[in-house]
Coordinates of C-alpha atoms in Angstrom, one line a residue:
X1 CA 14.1 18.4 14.0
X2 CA 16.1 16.3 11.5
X3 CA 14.5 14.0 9.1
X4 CA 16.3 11.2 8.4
X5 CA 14.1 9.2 6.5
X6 CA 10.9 9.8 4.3
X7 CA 8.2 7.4 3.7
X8 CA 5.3 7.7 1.0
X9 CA 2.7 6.2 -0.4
X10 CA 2.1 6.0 -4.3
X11 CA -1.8 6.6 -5.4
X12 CA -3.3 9.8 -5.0
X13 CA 0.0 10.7 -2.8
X14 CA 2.8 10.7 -5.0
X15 CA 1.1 9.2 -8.2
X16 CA -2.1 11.1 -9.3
X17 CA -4.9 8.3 -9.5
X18 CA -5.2 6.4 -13.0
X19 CA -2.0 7.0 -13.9
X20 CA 1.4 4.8 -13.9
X21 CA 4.1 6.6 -14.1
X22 CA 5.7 9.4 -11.9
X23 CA 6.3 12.9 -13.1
X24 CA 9.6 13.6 -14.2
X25 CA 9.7 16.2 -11.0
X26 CA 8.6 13.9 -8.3
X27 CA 11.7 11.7 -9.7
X28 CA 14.1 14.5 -9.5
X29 CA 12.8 15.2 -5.9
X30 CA 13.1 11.7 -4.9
X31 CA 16.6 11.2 -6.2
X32 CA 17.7 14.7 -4.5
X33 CA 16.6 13.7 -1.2
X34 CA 18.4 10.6 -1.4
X35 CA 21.5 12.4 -2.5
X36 CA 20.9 14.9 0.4
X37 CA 21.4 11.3 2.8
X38 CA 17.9 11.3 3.8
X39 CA 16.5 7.7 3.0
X40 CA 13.6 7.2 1.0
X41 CA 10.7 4.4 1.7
X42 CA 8.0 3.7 -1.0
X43 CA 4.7 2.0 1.3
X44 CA 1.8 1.1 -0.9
X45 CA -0.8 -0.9 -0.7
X46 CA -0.1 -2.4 -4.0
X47 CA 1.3 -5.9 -4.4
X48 CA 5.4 -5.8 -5.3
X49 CA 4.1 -7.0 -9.1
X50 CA 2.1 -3.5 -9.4
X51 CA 5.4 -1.5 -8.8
X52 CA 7.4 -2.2 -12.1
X53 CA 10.2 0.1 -12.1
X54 CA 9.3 1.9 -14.8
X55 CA 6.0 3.0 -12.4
X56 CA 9.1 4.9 -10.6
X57 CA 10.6 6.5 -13.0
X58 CA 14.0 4.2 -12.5
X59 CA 14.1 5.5 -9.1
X60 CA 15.7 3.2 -6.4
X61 CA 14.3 3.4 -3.1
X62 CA 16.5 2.1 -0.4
X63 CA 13.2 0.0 1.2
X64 CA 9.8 -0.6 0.0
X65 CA 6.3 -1.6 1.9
X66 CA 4.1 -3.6 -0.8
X67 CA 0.3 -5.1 0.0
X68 CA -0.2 -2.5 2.7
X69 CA 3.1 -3.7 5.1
X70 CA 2.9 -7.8 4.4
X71 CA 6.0 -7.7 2.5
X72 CA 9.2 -5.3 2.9
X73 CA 12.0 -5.3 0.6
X74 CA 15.2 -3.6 0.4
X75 CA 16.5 -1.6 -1.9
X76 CA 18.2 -4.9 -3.7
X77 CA 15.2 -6.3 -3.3
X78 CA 16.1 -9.1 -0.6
X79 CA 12.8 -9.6 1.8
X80 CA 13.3 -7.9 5.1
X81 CA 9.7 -9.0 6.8
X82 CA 6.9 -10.7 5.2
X83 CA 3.4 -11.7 6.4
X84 CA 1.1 -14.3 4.8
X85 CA -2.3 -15.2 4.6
X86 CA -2.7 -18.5 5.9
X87 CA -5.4 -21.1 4.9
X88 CA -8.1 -20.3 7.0
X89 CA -8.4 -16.6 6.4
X90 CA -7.6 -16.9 2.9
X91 CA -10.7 -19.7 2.6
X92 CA -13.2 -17.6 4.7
X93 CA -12.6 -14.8 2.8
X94 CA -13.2 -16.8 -0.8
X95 CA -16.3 -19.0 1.0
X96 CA -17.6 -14.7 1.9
X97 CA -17.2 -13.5 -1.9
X98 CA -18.6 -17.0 -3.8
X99 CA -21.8 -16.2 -0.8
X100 CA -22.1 -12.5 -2.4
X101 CA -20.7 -12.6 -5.6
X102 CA -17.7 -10.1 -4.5
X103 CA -14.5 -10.0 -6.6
X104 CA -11.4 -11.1 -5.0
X105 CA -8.1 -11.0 -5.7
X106 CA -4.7 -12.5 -3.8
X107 CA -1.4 -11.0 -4.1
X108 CA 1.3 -12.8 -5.2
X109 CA 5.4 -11.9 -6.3
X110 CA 4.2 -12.0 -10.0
X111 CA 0.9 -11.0 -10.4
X112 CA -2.8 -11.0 -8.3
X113 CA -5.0 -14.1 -8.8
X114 CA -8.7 -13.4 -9.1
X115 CA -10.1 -16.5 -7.3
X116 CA -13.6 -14.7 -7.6
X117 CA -15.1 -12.4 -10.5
X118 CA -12.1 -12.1 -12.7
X119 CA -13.8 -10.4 -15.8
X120 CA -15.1 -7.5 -13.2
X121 CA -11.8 -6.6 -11.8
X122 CA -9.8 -6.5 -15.5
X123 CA -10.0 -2.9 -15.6
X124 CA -8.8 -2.1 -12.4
X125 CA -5.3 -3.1 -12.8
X126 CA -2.5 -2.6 -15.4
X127 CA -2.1 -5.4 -18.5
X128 CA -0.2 -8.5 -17.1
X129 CA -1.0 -7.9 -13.4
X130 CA -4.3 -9.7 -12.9
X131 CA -4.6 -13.4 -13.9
X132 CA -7.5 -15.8 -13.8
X133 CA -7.3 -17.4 -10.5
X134 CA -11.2 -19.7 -11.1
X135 CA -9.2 -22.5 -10.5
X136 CA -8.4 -21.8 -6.9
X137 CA -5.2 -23.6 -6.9
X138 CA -2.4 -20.7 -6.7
X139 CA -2.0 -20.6 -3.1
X140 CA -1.4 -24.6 -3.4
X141 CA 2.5 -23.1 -4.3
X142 CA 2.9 -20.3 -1.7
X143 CA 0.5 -18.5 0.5
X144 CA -0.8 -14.4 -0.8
X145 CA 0.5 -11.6 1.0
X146 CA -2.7 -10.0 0.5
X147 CA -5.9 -9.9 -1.0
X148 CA -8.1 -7.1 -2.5
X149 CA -11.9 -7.0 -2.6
X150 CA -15.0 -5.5 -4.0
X151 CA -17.7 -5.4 -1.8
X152 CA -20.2 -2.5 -0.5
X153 CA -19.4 -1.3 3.0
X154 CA -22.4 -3.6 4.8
X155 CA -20.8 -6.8 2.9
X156 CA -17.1 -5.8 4.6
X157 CA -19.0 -5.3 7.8
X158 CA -20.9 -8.6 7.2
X159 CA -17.6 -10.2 7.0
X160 CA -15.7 -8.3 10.4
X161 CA -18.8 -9.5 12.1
X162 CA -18.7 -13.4 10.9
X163 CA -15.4 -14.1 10.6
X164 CA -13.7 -10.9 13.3
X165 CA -12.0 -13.8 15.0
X166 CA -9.8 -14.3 12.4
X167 CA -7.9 -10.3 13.0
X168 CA -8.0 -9.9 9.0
X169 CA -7.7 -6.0 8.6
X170 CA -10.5 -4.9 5.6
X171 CA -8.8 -1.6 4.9
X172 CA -10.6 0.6 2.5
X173 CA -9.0 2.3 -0.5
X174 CA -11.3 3.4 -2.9
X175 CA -15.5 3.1 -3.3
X176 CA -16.4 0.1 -2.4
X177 CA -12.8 -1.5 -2.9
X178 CA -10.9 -3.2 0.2
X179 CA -7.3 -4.0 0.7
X180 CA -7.6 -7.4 3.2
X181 CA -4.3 -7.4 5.0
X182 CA -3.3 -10.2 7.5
X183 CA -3.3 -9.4 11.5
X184 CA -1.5 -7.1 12.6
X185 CA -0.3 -5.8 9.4
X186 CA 0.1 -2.1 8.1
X187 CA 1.9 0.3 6.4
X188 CA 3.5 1.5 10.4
X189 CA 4.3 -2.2 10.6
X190 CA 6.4 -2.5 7.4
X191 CA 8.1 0.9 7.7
X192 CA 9.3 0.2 11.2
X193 CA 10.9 -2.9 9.6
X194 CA 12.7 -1.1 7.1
X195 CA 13.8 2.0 9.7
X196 CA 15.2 -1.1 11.4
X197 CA 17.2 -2.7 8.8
X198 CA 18.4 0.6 7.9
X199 CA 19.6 1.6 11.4
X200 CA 17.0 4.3 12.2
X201 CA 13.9 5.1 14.0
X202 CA 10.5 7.1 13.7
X203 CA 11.9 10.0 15.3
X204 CA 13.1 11.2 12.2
X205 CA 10.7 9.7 10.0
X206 CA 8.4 12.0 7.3
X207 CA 5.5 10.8 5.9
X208 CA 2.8 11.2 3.1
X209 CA -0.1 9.8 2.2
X210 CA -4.1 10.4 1.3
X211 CA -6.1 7.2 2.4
X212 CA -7.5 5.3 5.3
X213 CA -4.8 2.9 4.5
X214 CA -1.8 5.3 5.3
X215 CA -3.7 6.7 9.1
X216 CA -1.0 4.2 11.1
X217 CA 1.9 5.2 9.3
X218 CA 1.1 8.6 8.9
X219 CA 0.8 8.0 13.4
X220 CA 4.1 6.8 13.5
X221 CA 5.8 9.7 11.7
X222 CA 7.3 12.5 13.4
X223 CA 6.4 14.4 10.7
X224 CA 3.2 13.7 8.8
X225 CA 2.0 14.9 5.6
X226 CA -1.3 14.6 3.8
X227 CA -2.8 16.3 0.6
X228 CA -5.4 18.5 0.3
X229 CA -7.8 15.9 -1.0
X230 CA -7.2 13.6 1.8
X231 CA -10.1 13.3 4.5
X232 CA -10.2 15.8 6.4
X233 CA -9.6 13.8 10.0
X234 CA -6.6 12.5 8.2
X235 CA -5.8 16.1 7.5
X236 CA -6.5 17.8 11.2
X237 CA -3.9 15.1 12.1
X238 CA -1.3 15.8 9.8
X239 CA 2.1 18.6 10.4
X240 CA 1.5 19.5 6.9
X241 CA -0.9 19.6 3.9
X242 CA -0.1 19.6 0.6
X243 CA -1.5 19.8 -2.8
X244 CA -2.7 17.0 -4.9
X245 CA -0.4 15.0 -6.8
X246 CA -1.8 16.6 -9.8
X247 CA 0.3 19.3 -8.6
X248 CA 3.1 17.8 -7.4
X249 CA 2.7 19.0 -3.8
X250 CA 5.0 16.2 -2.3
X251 CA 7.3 16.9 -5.1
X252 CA 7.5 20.3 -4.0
X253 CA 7.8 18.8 -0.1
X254 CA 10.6 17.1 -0.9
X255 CA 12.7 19.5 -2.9
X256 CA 12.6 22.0 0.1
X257 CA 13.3 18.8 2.2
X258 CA 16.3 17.9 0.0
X259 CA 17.4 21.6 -0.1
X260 CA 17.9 22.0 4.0
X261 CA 18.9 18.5 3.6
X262 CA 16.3 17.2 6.4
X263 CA 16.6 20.2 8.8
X264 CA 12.7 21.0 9.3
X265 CA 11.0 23.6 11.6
X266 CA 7.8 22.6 13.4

């Protein structure tokens, strides 16, 4: 088969977790498949604030999935899709947290507003990217793309159960941390958009990833890829596994994609 295209997530994929910056290698291997013609897609669940270029290295990709497929940029940055929250999700969800004292936080182009439990969620993100949201008044501007929560798995299953009419997607991403996309939104979603706007389709997609969070897209690729410390039904349904990004497995993945410049045996 021929890849075309390449689409990977960033935590615990290509960006070992608690760090925020790529290796020097996993830049070199993103720019040579680029040069090579294949086209490279960044899908995170982060919010577009979270990816400062600086996180990449100065790497250009020529599309990007931010707050788990709600908004899709190109590589110019000019929106290609974008999903909101609108008012009554967005006000169930805060009504469920203020209820149970969860965190919450809503994404937004320049930072994510804690509406509920600021001080607890400071250490989870980078300096500058969380602001105090206690008033409750950001989304009187412009409506979140997202929203991340902290909540134990019966309080997100409490929530599905209440308020499952509304089609919010409570995707986990880490213990006891939730990334609450609209309906109908993923990372699959986002990356179609972008395959679109580029002129291609999933037949020749690749993808990578290591979370609940990346099992659509990694469905929609002709050629998925996990690491080795990805669950293991994620794994059974991957092509190919890979080591951590400690070890710059995808790295390594992608320099021997660049180097047959997207020619792949299955």
């Amino acid at each position: 088969m021929t890849i075309t295209a390449v689409a990977l997530d960033l935590d615990g994929t290509l960006l070992p977790r608690g760090t925020h910056r790529l290796s020097a290698r996993t830049v070199a291997a993103l720019q040579a498949v680029q040069s090579s013609g294949i086209r490279v897609i960044v899908a995170t669940g982060r919010a577009v604030c979270a990816v400062p270029p600086a996180l990449l290295g100065g790497f250009v990709p020529d599309a990007a999935v931010y707050s788990g497929g709600a908004l899709v940029l190109d590589g110019e940055g000019r929106t290609l899709a974008a999903r909101c929250l609108d008012d009554q999700p967005m006000y169930a969800l805060v009504d469920w947290c203020e209820d149970y004292d969860y965190p919450i936080a809503f994404a937004y182009p320049e930072a994510y507003y804690a509406y509920v439990g600021y001080d607890r969620m400071t250490g989870f993100y980078p300096a500058g990217m969380l602001r105090d949201g206690e008033d409750q008044d950001r989304h009187l501007e412009g409506k979140p793309f997202a929203a991340q929560c902290c909540m134990p798995p019966e309080g997100a299953a409490g929530f599905t159960e209440r308020y499952g009419h509304l089609g919010l997607r409570l995707v986990p991403f880490a213990p006891g941390r939730y990334d609450v996309c609209p309906p109908d939104t993923d990372k699959a979603a986002g990356v179609r958009a972008a395959l679109a706007a580029l002129g291609l389709s999933p037949e020749g997609l690749a993808a990578a990833g290591d979370a609940e969070n990346d099992r659509p897209l990694l469905a929609l690729a002709a050629l998925p890829v996990t690491v080795e410390s990805a669950p293991e039904s994620l794994r059974t349904a991957a092509r190919l596994t890979v080591p951590d990004p400690e070890q710059e497995g995808v790295a390594a993945f992608l320099e021997q994609l660049a180097a047959c410049r997207g020619g792949w045996n299955l």
